[in-house]
PDB file of C-alpha atoms in Angstrom:
ATOM      1  CA  MET T  22      25.016 -36.914  23.204  1.00  0.00           C
ATOM      2  CA  GLU T  23      24.052 -40.442  22.343  1.00  0.00           C
ATOM      3  CA  ASP T  24      20.330 -41.098  21.799  1.00  0.00           C
ATOM      4  CA  LEU T  25      20.741 -44.816  22.554  1.00  0.00           C
ATOM      5  CA  LEU T  26      22.388 -46.237  25.650  1.00  0.00           C
ATOM      6  CA  GLN T  27      23.707 -49.792  25.817  1.00  0.00           C
ATOM      7  CA  VAL T  28      22.201 -51.942  28.589  1.00  0.00           C
ATOM      8  CA  GLY T  29      23.604 -55.348  27.668  1.00  0.00           C
ATOM      9  CA  VAL T  30      25.183 -57.744  25.199  1.00  0.00           C
ATOM     10  CA  ILE T  31      23.693 -61.097  24.172  1.00  0.00           C
ATOM     11  CA  THR T  32      26.347 -63.678  25.033  1.00  0.00           C
ATOM     12  CA  THR T  33      24.625 -66.920  24.108  1.00  0.00           C
ATOM     13  CA  THR T  34      21.301 -68.715  23.908  1.00  0.00           C
ATOM     14  CA  HIS T  35      19.723 -70.283  26.982  1.00  0.00           C
ATOM     15  CA  GLY T  36      17.740 -73.438  26.294  1.00  0.00           C
ATOM     16  CA  ILE T  37      15.820 -74.099  23.081  1.00  0.00           C
ATOM     17  CA  ARG T  38      12.794 -71.810  23.545  1.00  0.00           C
ATOM     18  CA  GLY T  39      14.449 -68.576  22.418  1.00  0.00           C
ATOM     19  CA  GLU T  40      15.817 -67.283  25.731  1.00  0.00           C
ATOM     20  CA  VAL T  41      19.188 -65.520  25.775  1.00  0.00           C
ATOM     21  CA  LYS T  42      21.902 -64.880  28.333  1.00  0.00           C
ATOM     22  CA  VAL T  43      22.702 -61.186  28.468  1.00  0.00           C
ATOM     23  CA  TYR T  44      25.803 -59.645  30.011  1.00  0.00           C
ATOM     24  CA  PRO T  45      24.444 -56.431  31.581  1.00  0.00           C
ATOM     25  CA  THR T  46      26.316 -53.188  30.869  1.00  0.00           C
ATOM     26  CA  THR T  47      24.155 -51.155  33.220  1.00  0.00           C
ATOM     27  CA  ASP T  48      24.772 -50.315  36.871  1.00  0.00           C
ATOM     28  CA  ASP T  49      21.454 -51.778  37.987  1.00  0.00           C
ATOM     29  CA  VAL T  50      20.969 -55.313  36.693  1.00  0.00           C
ATOM     30  CA  HIS T  51      17.365 -55.327  37.955  1.00  0.00           C
ATOM     31  CA  ARG T  52      16.466 -52.472  35.589  1.00  0.00           C
ATOM     32  CA  PHE T  53      15.467 -55.103  32.988  1.00  0.00           C
ATOM     33  CA  GLU T  54      12.376 -55.852  35.122  1.00  0.00           C
ATOM     34  CA  GLU T  55      11.178 -52.279  34.514  1.00  0.00           C
ATOM     35  CA  LEU T  56      11.762 -52.302  30.759  1.00  0.00           C
ATOM     36  CA  GLU T  57       8.996 -53.170  28.332  1.00  0.00           C
ATOM     37  CA  SER T  58      11.362 -53.510  25.382  1.00  0.00           C
ATOM     38  CA  VAL T  59      14.942 -53.107  24.193  1.00  0.00           C
ATOM     39  CA  LEU T  60      16.475 -52.276  20.836  1.00  0.00           C
ATOM     40  CA  LEU T  61      18.632 -54.988  19.297  1.00  0.00           C
ATOM     41  CA  ASP T  62      21.482 -53.805  17.073  1.00  0.00           C
ATOM     42  CA  THR T  63      21.319 -56.387  14.268  1.00  0.00           C
ATOM     43  CA  GLY T  64      24.268 -54.801  12.475  1.00  0.00           C
ATOM     44  CA  LYS T  65      21.985 -53.346   9.792  1.00  0.00           C
ATOM     45  CA  GLU T  66      19.195 -51.813  11.852  1.00  0.00           C
ATOM     46  CA  TYR T  67      17.729 -51.563  15.326  1.00  0.00           C
ATOM     47  CA  ARG T  68      14.963 -54.064  16.005  1.00  0.00           C
ATOM     48  CA  GLU T  69      12.593 -53.532  18.922  1.00  0.00           C
ATOM     49  CA  LEU T  70      12.178 -56.633  21.062  1.00  0.00           C
ATOM     50  CA  LYS T  71       9.399 -56.731  23.668  1.00  0.00           C
ATOM     51  CA  ILE T  72      10.517 -58.348  26.921  1.00  0.00           C
ATOM     52  CA  LYS T  73       8.319 -61.253  28.018  1.00  0.00           C
ATOM     53  CA  SER T  74      10.263 -62.435  31.087  1.00  0.00           C
ATOM     54  CA  VAL T  75      13.403 -61.721  33.095  1.00  0.00           C
ATOM     55  CA  LYS T  76      15.419 -64.187  35.199  1.00  0.00           C
ATOM     56  CA  TYR T  77      18.916 -64.102  36.676  1.00  0.00           C
ATOM     57  CA  PHE T  78      21.785 -66.573  36.529  1.00  0.00           C
ATOM     58  CA  LYS T  79      25.080 -65.640  38.208  1.00  0.00           C
ATOM     59  CA  GLN T  80      26.152 -62.305  36.673  1.00  0.00           C
ATOM     60  CA  TYR T  81      23.835 -62.743  33.665  1.00  0.00           C
ATOM     61  CA  VAL T  82      20.278 -61.751  32.903  1.00  0.00           C
ATOM     62  CA  ILE T  83      18.143 -64.350  31.107  1.00  0.00           C
ATOM     63  CA  LEU T  84      15.694 -62.615  28.772  1.00  0.00           C
ATOM     64  CA  LYS T  85      12.740 -64.034  26.885  1.00  0.00           C
ATOM     65  CA  PHE T  86      11.307 -61.900  24.100  1.00  0.00           C
ATOM     66  CA  LYS T  87       7.723 -61.944  22.826  1.00  0.00           C
ATOM     67  CA  GLY T  88       7.405 -63.680  19.463  1.00  0.00           C
ATOM     68  CA  ILE T  89      10.783 -65.446  19.700  1.00  0.00           C
ATOM     69  CA  ASP T  90      10.070 -69.023  20.745  1.00  0.00           C
ATOM     70  CA  ASN T  91      12.824 -70.934  19.005  1.00  0.00           C
ATOM     71  CA  ILE T  92      16.597 -71.042  19.467  1.00  0.00           C
ATOM     72  CA  ASN T  93      17.050 -70.563  15.693  1.00  0.00           C
ATOM     73  CA  ASP T  94      15.241 -67.213  15.778  1.00  0.00           C
ATOM     74  CA  ILE T  95      17.687 -65.670  18.256  1.00  0.00           C
ATOM     75  CA  GLU T  96      20.960 -67.593  17.823  1.00  0.00           C
ATOM     76  CA  LYS T  97      22.151 -65.323  14.991  1.00  0.00           C
ATOM     77  CA  TYR T  98      22.193 -62.374  17.408  1.00  0.00           C
ATOM     78  CA  LYS T  99      24.895 -63.728  19.738  1.00  0.00           C
ATOM     79  CA  GLY T 100      27.381 -60.956  20.498  1.00  0.00           C
ATOM     80  CA  LYS T 101      24.912 -58.208  19.547  1.00  0.00           C
ATOM     81  CA  SER T 102      24.189 -55.246  21.806  1.00  0.00           C
ATOM     82  CA  LEU T 103      20.905 -54.277  23.419  1.00  0.00           C
ATOM     83  CA  PHE T 104      20.032 -50.593  23.824  1.00  0.00           C
ATOM     84  CA  VAL T 105      17.383 -48.356  25.341  1.00  0.00           C
ATOM     85  CA  THR T 106      16.431 -44.878  24.270  1.00  0.00           C
ATOM     86  CA  ARG T 107      17.514 -42.017  26.506  1.00  0.00           C
ATOM     87  CA  GLU T 108      13.870 -41.574  27.605  1.00  0.00           C
ATOM     88  CA  ASN T 109      13.831 -45.171  28.907  1.00  0.00           C
ATOM     89  CA  ALA T 110      17.207 -44.905  30.618  1.00  0.00           C
ATOM     90  CA  GLN T 111      17.635 -44.902  34.368  1.00  0.00           C
ATOM     91  CA  PRO T 112      17.371 -41.396  35.803  1.00  0.00           C
ATOM     92  CA  LEU T 113      20.669 -39.971  36.964  1.00  0.00           C
ATOM     93  CA  GLY T 114      21.447 -38.548  40.371  1.00  0.00           C
ATOM     94  CA  GLU T 115      23.505 -35.457  41.048  1.00  0.00           C
ATOM     95  CA  ASP T 116      27.035 -35.707  39.597  1.00  0.00           C
ATOM     96  CA  GLU T 117      26.163 -38.913  37.719  1.00  0.00           C
ATOM     97  CA  TYR T 118      26.689 -39.281  33.972  1.00  0.00           C
ATOM     98  CA  TYR T 119      26.060 -41.870  31.297  1.00  0.00           C
ATOM     99  CA  ILE T 120      29.371 -43.388  30.179  1.00  0.00           C
ATOM    100  CA  ALA T 121      28.356 -42.865  26.544  1.00  0.00           C
ATOM    101  CA  ASP T 122      28.214 -39.104  27.217  1.00  0.00           C
ATOM    102  CA  LEU T 123      31.692 -39.047  28.777  1.00  0.00           C
ATOM    103  CA  ILE T 124      33.639 -40.947  26.122  1.00  0.00           C
ATOM    104  CA  GLY T 125      35.257 -38.565  23.648  1.00  0.00           C
ATOM    105  CA  MET T 126      35.125 -35.641  26.068  1.00  0.00           C
ATOM    106  CA  GLU T 127      38.022 -33.172  25.940  1.00  0.00           C
ATOM    107  CA  VAL T 128      39.897 -33.033  29.243  1.00  0.00           C
ATOM    108  CA  TYR T 129      41.528 -29.877  30.597  1.00  0.00           C
ATOM    109  CA  LEU T 130      43.691 -29.186  33.620  1.00  0.00           C
ATOM    110  CA  GLU T 131      42.575 -26.623  36.184  1.00  0.00           C
ATOM    111  CA  ASP T 132      44.949 -24.041  34.638  1.00  0.00           C
ATOM    112  CA  GLY T 133      42.969 -24.315  31.377  1.00  0.00           C
ATOM    113  CA  SER T 134      45.586 -26.274  29.394  1.00  0.00           C
ATOM    114  CA  HIS T 135      44.379 -29.172  27.240  1.00  0.00           C
ATOM    115  CA  PHE T 136      45.355 -32.506  28.793  1.00  0.00           C
ATOM    116  CA  GLY T 137      43.800 -35.094  26.466  1.00  0.00           C
ATOM    117  CA  THR T 138      40.649 -36.996  25.516  1.00  0.00           C
ATOM    118  CA  LEU T 139      38.611 -39.367  27.658  1.00  0.00           C
ATOM    119  CA  LYS T 140      38.803 -42.706  25.837  1.00  0.00           C
ATOM    120  CA  ASP T 141      37.076 -45.117  28.222  1.00  0.00           C
ATOM    121  CA  VAL T 142      35.652 -45.615  31.701  1.00  0.00           C
ATOM    122  CA  MET T 143      36.742 -48.527  33.873  1.00  0.00           C
ATOM    123  CA  GLU T 144      34.195 -49.564  36.477  1.00  0.00           C
ATOM    124  CA  THR T 145      36.102 -50.792  39.521  1.00  0.00           C
ATOM    125  CA  GLY T 146      33.388 -51.027  42.154  1.00  0.00           C
ATOM    126  CA  ALA T 147      34.691 -48.413  44.593  1.00  0.00           C
ATOM    127  CA  ASN T 148      34.768 -45.624  42.015  1.00  0.00           C
ATOM    128  CA  ASP T 149      35.057 -45.401  38.258  1.00  0.00           C
ATOM    129  CA  VAL T 150      38.423 -44.708  36.662  1.00  0.00           C
ATOM    130  CA  TYR T 151      38.675 -42.486  33.581  1.00  0.00           C
ATOM    131  CA  ILE T 152      41.161 -43.538  30.903  1.00  0.00           C
ATOM    132  CA  ILE T 153      42.505 -40.391  29.295  1.00  0.00           C
ATOM    133  CA  LYS T 154      44.748 -40.344  26.223  1.00  0.00           C
ATOM    134  CA  THR T 155      47.095 -37.393  26.621  1.00  0.00           C
ATOM    135  CA  GLU T 156      48.394 -35.021  23.960  1.00  0.00           C
ATOM    136  CA  GLU T 157      51.616 -37.115  23.932  1.00  0.00           C
ATOM    137  CA  GLY T 158      49.658 -40.315  23.288  1.00  0.00           C
ATOM    138  CA  LYS T 159      50.068 -41.797  26.796  1.00  0.00           C
ATOM    139  CA  GLU T 160      47.159 -43.309  28.693  1.00  0.00           C
ATOM    140  CA  VAL T 161      46.596 -41.843  32.147  1.00  0.00           C
ATOM    141  CA  LEU T 162      44.182 -43.315  34.678  1.00  0.00           C
ATOM    142  CA  ILE T 163      42.268 -40.742  36.724  1.00  0.00           C
ATOM    143  CA  PRO T 164      39.956 -41.833  39.556  1.00  0.00           C
ATOM    144  CA  ALA T 165      36.450 -40.397  39.278  1.00  0.00           C
ATOM    145  CA  ILE T 166      36.524 -38.772  42.711  1.00  0.00           C
ATOM    146  CA  TYR T 167      35.714 -35.213  43.766  1.00  0.00           C
ATOM    147  CA  GLU T 168      39.404 -34.470  44.455  1.00  0.00           C
ATOM    148  CA  CYS T 169      40.284 -35.154  40.794  1.00  0.00           C
ATOM    149  CA  ILE T 170      37.174 -34.339  38.737  1.00  0.00           C
ATOM    150  CA  LEU T 171      36.494 -30.638  39.193  1.00  0.00           C
ATOM    151  CA  ASP T 172      33.860 -30.048  36.527  1.00  0.00           C
ATOM    152  CA  VAL T 173      31.983 -32.004  33.854  1.00  0.00           C
ATOM    153  CA  ASP T 174      30.067 -30.174  31.126  1.00  0.00           C
ATOM    154  CA  VAL T 175      28.279 -32.812  29.053  1.00  0.00           C
ATOM    155  CA  GLU T 176      26.719 -30.230  26.715  1.00  0.00           C
ATOM    156  CA  ALA T 177      30.116 -28.689  25.858  1.00  0.00           C
ATOM    157  CA  GLY T 178      31.949 -32.047  25.882  1.00  0.00           C
ATOM    158  CA  LYS T 179      34.504 -30.751  28.403  1.00  0.00           C
ATOM    159  CA  MET T 180      35.908 -32.000  31.682  1.00  0.00           C
ATOM    160  CA  GLU T 181      38.200 -30.169  34.084  1.00  0.00           C
ATOM    161  CA  ILE T 182      40.519 -32.241  36.277  1.00  0.00           C
ATOM    162  CA  HIS T 183      43.067 -31.834  39.040  1.00  0.00           C
ATOM    163  CA  LEU T 184      46.068 -34.158  38.874  1.00  0.00           C
ATOM    164  CA  LEU T 185      46.926 -35.579  42.273  1.00  0.00           C
ATOM    165  CA  ASP T 186      50.626 -36.172  42.945  1.00  0.00           C
ATOM    166  CA  GLY T 187      51.773 -39.461  41.458  1.00  0.00           C
ATOM    167  CA  LEU T 188      49.028 -39.856  38.825  1.00  0.00           C
ATOM    168  CA  VAL T 189      51.186 -38.906  35.844  1.00  0.00           C
TER     169      VAL T 189
END
């Protein structure tokens, strides 16, 4: 399981005082108000940035970090990801999973035969859709609904699915 979970990506600077526009990659955009800090992936290391203020603009979050008061101090981090540790992540409800824990999971049919590997999760609004690469190399889209997803074992890295008619 991943120790760090992505919560956003810096898209661009906002103004000249060191604020950044962040595209949120978390279900709850308002979770930034509860965070004291995030970890910035600089490409070489993770740098902790303390959050000073949070604002919203359209689908973006505008973040101001303590100690960064100039556009030049933050501009080099455009396109970089922001993470939180698992301890600071949003708590999950029943039958909820972090996407980072699902990707790479081995997928099996209900008869026990290996079907493929979960490559990505598409968030559609109504329900997520799992993108599974089959043994034959095809991509199959499986809706993340109770009728299709029979069991998820994050610890074992396994998922059991039922294929509805017409999905393959």
